[in-house]
Coordinates of N, CA and C in Angstrom, one line a residue:
M471 N 10.6 15.4 -6.0 CA 8.9 14.2 -6.0 C 7.4 15.0 -5.7
N472 N 6.5 14.8 -6.3 CA 5.6 15.6 -6.1 C 4.3 14.8 -5.7
W473 N 3.5 14.9 -4.8 CA 2.1 14.2 -4.9 C 1.0 14.7 -6.0
Y474 N 0.9 13.3 -6.4 CA -0.2 13.1 -7.4 C -1.2 12.3 -6.7
F475 N -2.2 13.4 -6.8 CA -3.7 12.8 -6.3 C -4.4 12.5 -7.3
F476 N -5.5 11.3 -7.1 CA -6.1 11.0 -8.4 C -7.3 9.6 -7.6
Y477 N -8.2 9.3 -8.2 CA -9.2 8.8 -8.0 C -9.2 7.3 -8.1
T478 N -9.6 6.5 -7.1 CA -9.8 4.4 -7.3 C -11.1 4.7 -7.1
P479 N -11.3 3.0 -7.3 CA -13.1 2.7 -7.5 C -13.1 2.7 -5.7
W480 N -12.3 3.1 -5.4 CA -12.6 2.9 -3.2 C -12.1 3.8 -2.8
G481 N -12.6 5.3 -3.8 CA -12.1 6.6 -3.3 C -10.9 7.4 -3.7
W482 N -10.6 8.8 -2.8 CA -9.5 9.8 -3.6 C -8.3 9.2 -2.7
A483 N -7.0 8.8 -3.5 CA -5.9 8.5 -2.8 C -5.1 9.4 -3.5
A484 N -3.5 9.4 -2.8 CA -2.0 9.9 -3.4 C -1.0 9.4 -2.8
L485 N 0.0 9.4 -4.1 CA 1.1 9.1 -4.1 C 1.9 10.0 -3.9
H486 N 2.9 10.6 -3.1 CA 4.3 11.0 -2.7 C 5.2 10.2 -3.3
A487 N 5.7 10.8 -5.5 CA 6.5 9.9 -6.0 C 7.1 10.5 -7.2
D488 N 8.1 9.9 -8.0 CA 8.4 10.9 -9.2 C 7.6 9.2 -10.0
E489 N 8.6 9.0 -11.1 CA 8.8 8.2 -12.4 C 8.9 6.5 -11.6
R490 N 9.7 6.3 -10.9 CA 9.9 5.3 -10.2 C 10.5 4.9 -9.0
T491 N 10.2 5.9 -8.0 CA 10.6 6.0 -6.9 C 9.3 6.5 -5.9
V492 N 9.2 6.0 -4.9 CA 7.7 6.4 -4.3 C 8.2 6.4 -2.5
A493 N 7.7 7.6 -2.5 CA 8.3 7.8 -0.9 C 6.5 7.8 0.0
H494 N 5.7 8.3 -0.1 CA 4.4 8.1 1.1 C 3.4 7.8 -0.2
S495 N 2.3 6.9 0.3 CA 1.2 6.7 -0.2 C -0.2 7.0 0.7
A496 N -1.4 6.8 0.4 CA -2.4 7.7 1.2 C -3.4 6.6 0.6
L497 N -4.0 5.9 2.0 CA -4.9 5.1 1.0 C -6.3 5.6 0.4
P498 N -7.2 5.3 0.0 CA -8.3 5.8 -0.6 C -9.3 6.4 0.7
T499 N -10.0 7.4 -0.1 CA -11.1 7.5 1.3 C -12.0 8.5 0.6
P500 N -13.3 8.5 0.8 CA -14.1 8.8 0.3 C -14.5 10.5 0.0
S501 N -13.7 11.4 0.8 CA -13.8 12.6 1.2 C -12.4 13.1 0.6
P502 N -12.4 13.4 -0.4 CA -10.8 14.4 -1.2 C -10.7 15.3 -0.4
L503 N -11.4 16.3 0.7 CA -11.0 17.5 0.9 C -9.8 16.8 2.3
K504 N -10.0 15.8 3.1 CA -9.2 15.4 3.7 C -8.1 15.1 3.8
L505 N -8.2 14.2 2.4 CA -6.7 13.8 1.9 C -6.4 15.3 1.5
L506 N -6.6 15.9 0.5 CA -6.0 17.1 0.1 C -5.2 18.1 1.1
T507 N -5.9 18.2 2.5 CA -5.4 19.2 3.5 C -3.9 18.3 4.0
L508 N -4.0 17.1 4.0 CA -3.1 16.3 4.4 C -2.0 16.7 3.8
V509 N -2.2 16.1 2.5 CA -1.0 16.4 1.3 C -0.7 17.6 1.2
T510 N -1.4 18.8 1.1 CA -1.0 20.1 1.1 C -0.1 20.6 2.2
Q511 N -0.2 19.8 3.4 CA 0.6 20.1 4.7 C 2.1 19.7 4.5
T512 N 2.8 18.6 3.6 CA 3.8 18.4 3.2 C 4.6 19.8 2.8
G513 N 3.6 20.5 2.1 CA 4.9 21.9 1.2 C 4.9 21.2 -0.3
A514 N 4.9 19.8 -0.6 CA 5.3 19.7 -1.9 C 4.1 19.4 -3.0
K515 N 4.7 19.9 -4.4 CA 3.7 20.4 -5.3 C 2.7 19.5 -5.3
I516 N 1.6 19.0 -6.2 CA 0.8 18.3 -6.2 C 0.0 18.6 -7.6
R517 N -0.4 17.4 -8.0 CA -0.9 17.3 -9.3 C -1.5 16.3 -9.3
F518 N -3.0 16.8 -10.4 CA -4.2 16.0 -10.0 C -4.1 15.0 -11.1
V519 N -4.4 13.6 -11.0 CA -4.0 13.2 -12.1 C -5.4 12.1 -12.9
S520 N -5.8 12.5 -14.0 CA -7.1 12.7 -14.5 C -7.5 10.9 -15.0
I521 N -8.4 10.5 -14.7 CA -9.0 8.8 -15.0 C -8.0 8.4 -16.1
D522 N -8.5 9.2 -17.3 CA -7.7 9.0 -18.5 C -6.3 9.6 -18.8
D523 N -5.4 9.6 -17.7 CA -4.4 10.0 -17.8 C -3.4 8.6 -17.8
H524 N -2.8 8.3 -18.6 CA -2.3 6.9 -18.6 C -0.9 7.4 -18.5
F525 N 0.0 8.4 -18.4 CA 1.4 8.5 -18.2 C 1.9 8.4 -16.9
H526 N 1.7 8.0 -15.7 CA 1.6 7.6 -14.8 C 1.6 6.7 -14.5
P527 N 2.5 5.2 -14.7 CA 2.5 4.0 -14.2 C 2.3 3.7 -13.4
L528 N 2.8 4.2 -12.1 CA 2.5 4.0 -10.9 C 1.2 4.3 -10.0
V529 N 0.7 5.1 -10.6 CA -0.8 5.7 -10.4 C -1.4 4.6 -10.9
N530 N -1.2 4.8 -12.4 CA -2.1 3.7 -13.1 C -2.2 2.3 -12.4
S531 N -1.2 1.4 -11.6 CA -0.7 0.5 -10.8 C -1.7 0.2 -9.8
F532 N -1.7 1.2 -9.1 CA -2.3 2.2 -8.0 C -4.0 1.7 -8.0
R533 N -4.4 2.8 -9.2 CA -5.9 2.4 -9.4 C -6.1 0.9 -9.5
A534 N -5.0 0.7 -10.2 CA -5.6 -1.4 -11.5 C -5.5 -2.3 -9.9
Y535 N -5.1 -1.8 -8.7 CA -4.9 -2.5 -7.6 C -6.5 -2.5 -7.1
F536 N -6.8 -1.4 -6.7 CA -8.5 -1.2 -6.4 C -9.4 -1.2 -7.2
Q537 N -9.3 -1.6 -8.5 CA -9.9 -2.2 -9.2 C -10.1 -3.9 -8.9
G538 N -9.2 -4.7 -8.4 CA -9.0 -6.2 -8.3 C -7.8 -6.7 -9.1
E539 N -7.2 -5.6 -9.3 CA -6.0 -6.4 -10.4 C -5.1 -6.9 -9.6
I540 N -4.6 -7.8 -9.8 CA -3.5 -9.0 -9.5 C -2.1 -8.1 -9.5
I541 N -1.4 -7.5 -8.5 CA -0.2 -6.7 -9.2 C 0.9 -7.6 -8.1
H542 N 2.0 -7.8 -9.0 CA 2.8 -9.3 -8.5 C 4.3 -8.2 -8.2
D543 N 4.5 -7.3 -8.9 CA 5.5 -6.5 -9.1 C 5.3 -4.6 -9.3
W544 N 5.6 -4.0 -8.5 CA 5.3 -2.3 -8.4 C 5.8 -1.8 -9.2
H545 N 7.3 -2.4 -9.6 CA 8.4 -1.7 -10.2 C 8.8 -0.4 -10.0
V546 N 8.9 -0.3 -8.5 CA 9.3 1.1 -7.9 C 10.6 0.9 -7.1
N547 N 11.1 2.0 -6.8 CA 12.0 1.8 -5.8 C 11.4 2.7 -4.6
L548 N 11.6 1.9 -3.7 CA 11.3 3.0 -1.8 C 11.7 3.4 -1.5
S549 N 11.5 4.8 -1.1 CA 12.4 6.0 -0.6 C 12.2 5.7 1.3
L550 N 13.3 5.3 1.4 CA 12.9 4.9 2.7 C 14.0 5.2 3.7
Q551 N 14.7 6.4 3.4 CA 16.0 7.4 3.4 C 15.1 7.9 5.3
G552 N 15.8 8.2 5.9 CA 15.5 8.7 7.1 C 15.2 7.8 8.4
L553 N 14.7 6.3 8.0 CA 14.3 5.3 9.1 C 15.1 4.7 9.4
P554 N 15.5 4.1 10.3 CA 16.3 3.8 11.3 C 16.1 2.6 10.8
P555 N 17.3 1.9 10.6 CA 18.0 0.3 10.0 C 16.8 -0.7 10.2
F556 N 16.2 -0.7 11.4 CA 15.5 -1.9 11.5 C 14.0 -1.3 11.1
S557 N 13.6 -0.6 10.9 CA 12.6 -0.2 10.3 C 12.7 -0.3 8.7
Q558 N 13.6 0.3 8.1 CA 14.0 0.0 6.4 C 13.9 -1.6 6.5
Q559 N 14.7 -2.3 7.3 CA 14.3 -4.2 7.2 C 12.9 -4.1 7.1
V560 N 12.2 -4.3 8.1 CA 10.7 -4.6 7.9 C 10.3 -4.4 7.0
L561 N 10.5 -2.8 6.3 CA 9.3 -3.0 5.3 C 9.9 -3.4 4.3
Q562 N 11.2 -3.3 3.4 CA 11.9 -4.2 2.3 C 11.2 -5.2 2.4
Y563 N 11.1 -6.5 3.7 CA 11.1 -7.6 3.7 C 9.3 -8.0 3.8
V564 N 8.3 -6.4 4.0 CA 7.0 -7.1 4.0 C 6.7 -6.5 2.2
Y565 N 7.4 -5.4 2.0 CA 7.5 -5.4 0.5 C 7.5 -6.7 -0.7
S566 N 8.3 -7.6 -0.3 CA 8.6 -8.4 -0.8 C 7.4 -9.9 -0.4
I567 N 6.5 -9.2 0.6 CA 5.3 -10.7 0.4 C 4.3 -10.6 -0.7
P568 N 4.2 -11.7 -1.4 CA 3.3 -11.8 -2.5 C 1.5 -11.4 -2.5
Y569 N 1.7 -10.9 -3.3 CA -0.4 -10.8 -3.4 C -1.2 -11.7 -3.0
G570 N -1.6 -11.7 -2.5 CA -3.0 -12.4 -1.7 C -2.0 -13.3 -0.5
E571 N -1.0 -13.6 0.1 CA -0.5 -14.1 1.1 C -0.6 -13.2 2.3
T572 N -0.3 -14.1 3.3 CA -0.3 -13.4 4.8 C 1.3 -13.7 5.3
S573 N 1.6 -13.4 6.1 CA 2.3 -13.3 7.6 C 2.3 -12.9 8.7
T574 N 2.9 -13.3 10.1 CA 2.5 -12.7 11.2 C 3.7 -12.2 11.6
Y575 N 3.4 -11.0 12.6 CA 4.3 -10.4 13.3 C 5.7 -10.9 13.2
G576 N 5.4 -12.1 14.3 CA 6.4 -13.1 14.5 C 7.3 -13.4 13.0
E577 N 6.5 -13.9 12.4 CA 7.1 -14.5 11.0 C 7.9 -13.6 10.5
V578 N 7.7 -12.0 10.5 CA 8.7 -10.9 10.1 C 9.6 -10.4 10.6
A579 N 9.3 -10.6 12.2 CA 10.9 -10.5 13.3 C 11.5 -11.4 13.2
A580 N 11.1 -12.7 13.1 CA 12.5 -13.5 12.4 C 13.1 -13.8 11.4
A581 N 12.6 -13.0 10.3 CA 12.5 -13.0 8.9 C 13.9 -11.8 8.8
V582 N 13.6 -11.0 9.4 CA 14.9 -9.7 9.6 C 15.9 -10.0 10.3
G583 N 15.6 -11.4 11.4 CA 17.2 -11.7 12.3 C 16.4 -11.0 13.5
S584 N 15.3 -10.5 13.8 CA 15.2 -10.5 15.4 C 13.7 -11.1 16.1
P585 N 13.6 -12.3 16.0 CA 12.7 -13.2 16.2 C 11.9 -12.4 17.8
R586 N 12.8 -11.9 18.7 CA 11.6 -11.4 20.0 C 10.8 -10.2 19.7
A587 N 11.0 -9.8 18.2 CA 10.9 -8.5 17.8 C 9.4 -8.0 17.7
A588 N 8.6 -9.1 17.5 CA 7.1 -8.9 17.2 C 6.4 -7.6 17.6
R589 N 6.4 -7.3 18.6 CA 5.7 -6.0 18.9 C 6.0 -4.7 18.0
A590 N 7.9 -5.1 18.0 CA 8.4 -4.0 17.4 C 8.2 -3.5 15.6
V591 N 8.0 -5.0 15.2 CA 7.6 -4.8 13.7 C 6.1 -3.9 13.9
G592 N 5.0 -4.5 14.6 CA 3.8 -4.2 14.4 C 3.9 -2.6 14.7
Q593 N 5.1 -1.8 15.8 CA 5.1 -0.3 15.7 C 5.9 0.3 14.4
V594 N 6.8 -0.9 13.7 CA 7.1 0.0 12.4 C 5.8 0.2 11.4
L595 N 5.3 -1.1 11.3 CA 4.2 -1.2 10.3 C 2.7 -0.3 10.7
S596 N 2.6 -0.1 11.8 CA 1.8 1.5 12.1 C 2.2 2.2 11.9
R597 N 3.3 2.7 11.4 CA 3.5 3.7 10.8 C 4.7 3.6 9.2
N598 N 3.5 3.0 8.6 CA 4.4 2.3 7.1 C 3.9 3.3 6.4
P599 N 4.8 4.2 5.7 CA 4.9 5.2 5.0 C 4.2 4.8 3.5
I600 N 4.1 3.8 3.3 CA 3.8 3.8 2.1 C 2.6 2.5 2.0
P601 N 1.8 2.2 2.9 CA 0.8 1.5 2.4 C 0.3 1.0 0.9
I602 N -0.1 -0.3 0.8 CA -0.3 -0.9 -0.3 C 0.9 -1.6 -1.1
I603 N 1.3 -0.5 -1.5 CA 2.8 -1.1 -2.1 C 3.5 -1.5 -1.1
I604 N 3.9 -1.4 -0.1 CA 4.2 -2.2 1.5 C 3.1 -2.7 2.0
P605 N 2.5 -3.7 2.0 CA 1.4 -4.7 2.1 C 1.4 -4.8 3.2
C606 N 1.4 -3.4 4.2 CA 1.8 -4.1 5.6 C 0.2 -4.6 6.3
H607 N -1.3 -4.8 5.2 CA -2.3 -4.8 5.5 C -2.1 -6.8 5.8
R608 N -1.2 -7.6 5.0 CA -0.8 -8.8 4.9 C -0.2 -9.4 6.5
I609 N -0.2 -8.3 7.1 CA 0.6 -8.9 8.9 C -0.4 -9.0 9.3
L610 N -0.2 -10.4 10.6 CA -1.7 -10.7 10.7 C -1.1 -11.0 12.4
A611 N -1.6 -11.0 13.4 CA -1.5 -11.1 14.7 C -1.6 -12.8 14.8
K612 N -1.0 -13.3 15.6 CA -0.9 -14.7 15.5 C -2.2 -15.5 15.7
N613 N -2.7 -14.7 16.5 CA -4.2 -15.2 16.5 C -5.7 -14.4 16.0
G614 N -5.2 -13.9 15.1 CA -6.2 -12.8 14.2 C -5.4 -12.0 13.7
L615 N -6.5 -10.6 13.6 CA -6.2 -9.6 12.3 C -5.2 -9.0 12.8
G616 N -4.5 -8.5 14.4 CA -3.9 -7.4 14.9 C -4.5 -6.1 14.4
G617 N -3.8 -5.4 15.0 CA -4.3 -4.0 14.0 C -3.9 -3.5 13.0
F618 N -4.5 -2.0 12.3 CA -4.9 -1.8 11.1 C -4.8 0.1 11.5
T619 N -3.8 1.0 10.7 CA -3.8 2.3 11.5 C -4.4 3.3 10.5
A620 N -5.1 2.7 9.2 CA -5.3 3.4 8.1 C -6.8 4.1 8.5
P621 N -7.2 5.0 8.0 CA -8.7 5.9 8.7 C -9.8 4.7 9.0
Q622 N -9.7 4.2 8.2 CA -10.7 2.6 8.2 C -10.7 1.8 9.3
G623 N -9.6 1.9 9.5 CA -8.9 0.7 10.6 C -9.1 -0.8 10.2
I624 N -9.3 -1.6 11.2 CA -9.5 -2.7 10.7 C -10.3 -3.5 9.7
E625 N -11.4 -2.5 9.4 CA -12.4 -3.1 8.5 C -11.8 -2.9 7.3
M626 N -11.0 -2.0 6.9 CA -9.7 -1.7 5.8 C -9.2 -2.9 5.3
K627 N -8.8 -3.1 6.5 CA -7.6 -4.5 6.7 C -8.5 -5.9 5.8
K628 N -9.6 -6.1 6.6 CA -10.5 -7.1 5.9 C -10.9 -7.2 5.0
R629 N -11.2 -6.0 4.6 CA -11.8 -5.5 3.2 C -10.5 -5.7 2.2
L630 N -9.3 -5.5 2.2 CA -8.2 -5.8 0.9 C -7.9 -7.0 1.3
L631 N -7.7 -7.4 2.4 CA -7.0 -9.1 2.3 C -8.7 -9.7 1.9
Q632 N -9.9 -9.8 1.8 CA -10.7 -9.9 1.1 C -10.9 -10.2 -0.8
M633 N -10.3 -8.7 -1.0 CA -10.5 -8.4 -2.1 C -9.6 -9.1 -2.8
E634 N -8.1 -9.3 -2.0 CA -6.9 -10.1 -2.7 C -7.3 -12.0 -2.7
Q635 N -8.2 -12.3 -1.3 CA -8.4 -13.5 -1.7 C -9.3 -13.7 -2.8
N636 N -10.5 -13.3 -2.7 CA -11.3 -13.2 -3.9 C -10.7 -13.3 -5.6
R637 N -9.7 -12.6 -5.6 CA -8.8 -12.3 -7.0 C -8.4 -13.4 -7.4
L638 N -7.7 -13.9 -6.3 CA -7.2 -14.8 -6.4 C -8.2 -16.4 -7.0
H639 N -8.9 -16.3 -6.0 CA -9.9 -17.5 -6.3 C -10.6 -17.5 -7.4
K640 N -10.8 -16.1 -7.9 CA -11.1 -16.1 -9.7 C -10.4 -16.6 -10.5
T641 N -9.3 -15.7 -10.2 CA -7.9 -16.5 -11.3 C -7.8 -18.1 -11.3
S642 N -7.9 -18.8 -9.8 CA -7.5 -20.1 -10.2 C -8.7 -20.9 -10.5
L643 N -10.1 -20.3 -10.4 CA -11.2 -20.8 -11.1 C -10.9 -21.0 -12.8
S644 N -10.5 -19.5 -13.6 CA -10.8 -19.5 -14.6 C -9.7 -20.1 -15.4
I645 N -8.4 -20.7 -14.7 CA -7.2 -21.2 -15.6 C -7.6 -22.8 -15.6
V646 N -8.4 -23.1 -15.0 CA -8.8 -24.7 -14.9 C -9.5 -24.9 -16.0

């Protein structure tokens, strides 16, 4: 696996992946230097992907998401080896939550067979290795947004949810 480092409309992002499997993603950030420092510390090879390079479907889908495109299926395998079984269950379940829909930490806990483990679900999602593809931003607290450990925190979560809602609203209006 390589790190693919590329620009999106929201800033610089990176994916640790091969053609069909993804192990990590890094949310867009305005500063490529901070992200590049993080990526180089892993020791994996880095490949810069130019905007006009269309040979990386996963990179193209990630970019498309941040251009407002609705992604229903990422068509990838998730590399979750080394994570505890509960974490894998939570992440697999959250991966299945459709674009523009939300759930609560408690609902996720119940769905994976541990209805009293809402806080544990929150802890798993705070360490989500593949944000956006595993859409942890779609998981809310019972009485609010909950947390978000991305560099821009809760503001990034709000922005992602708003983008998805706006896009779904525009799509439904154009069908009528």
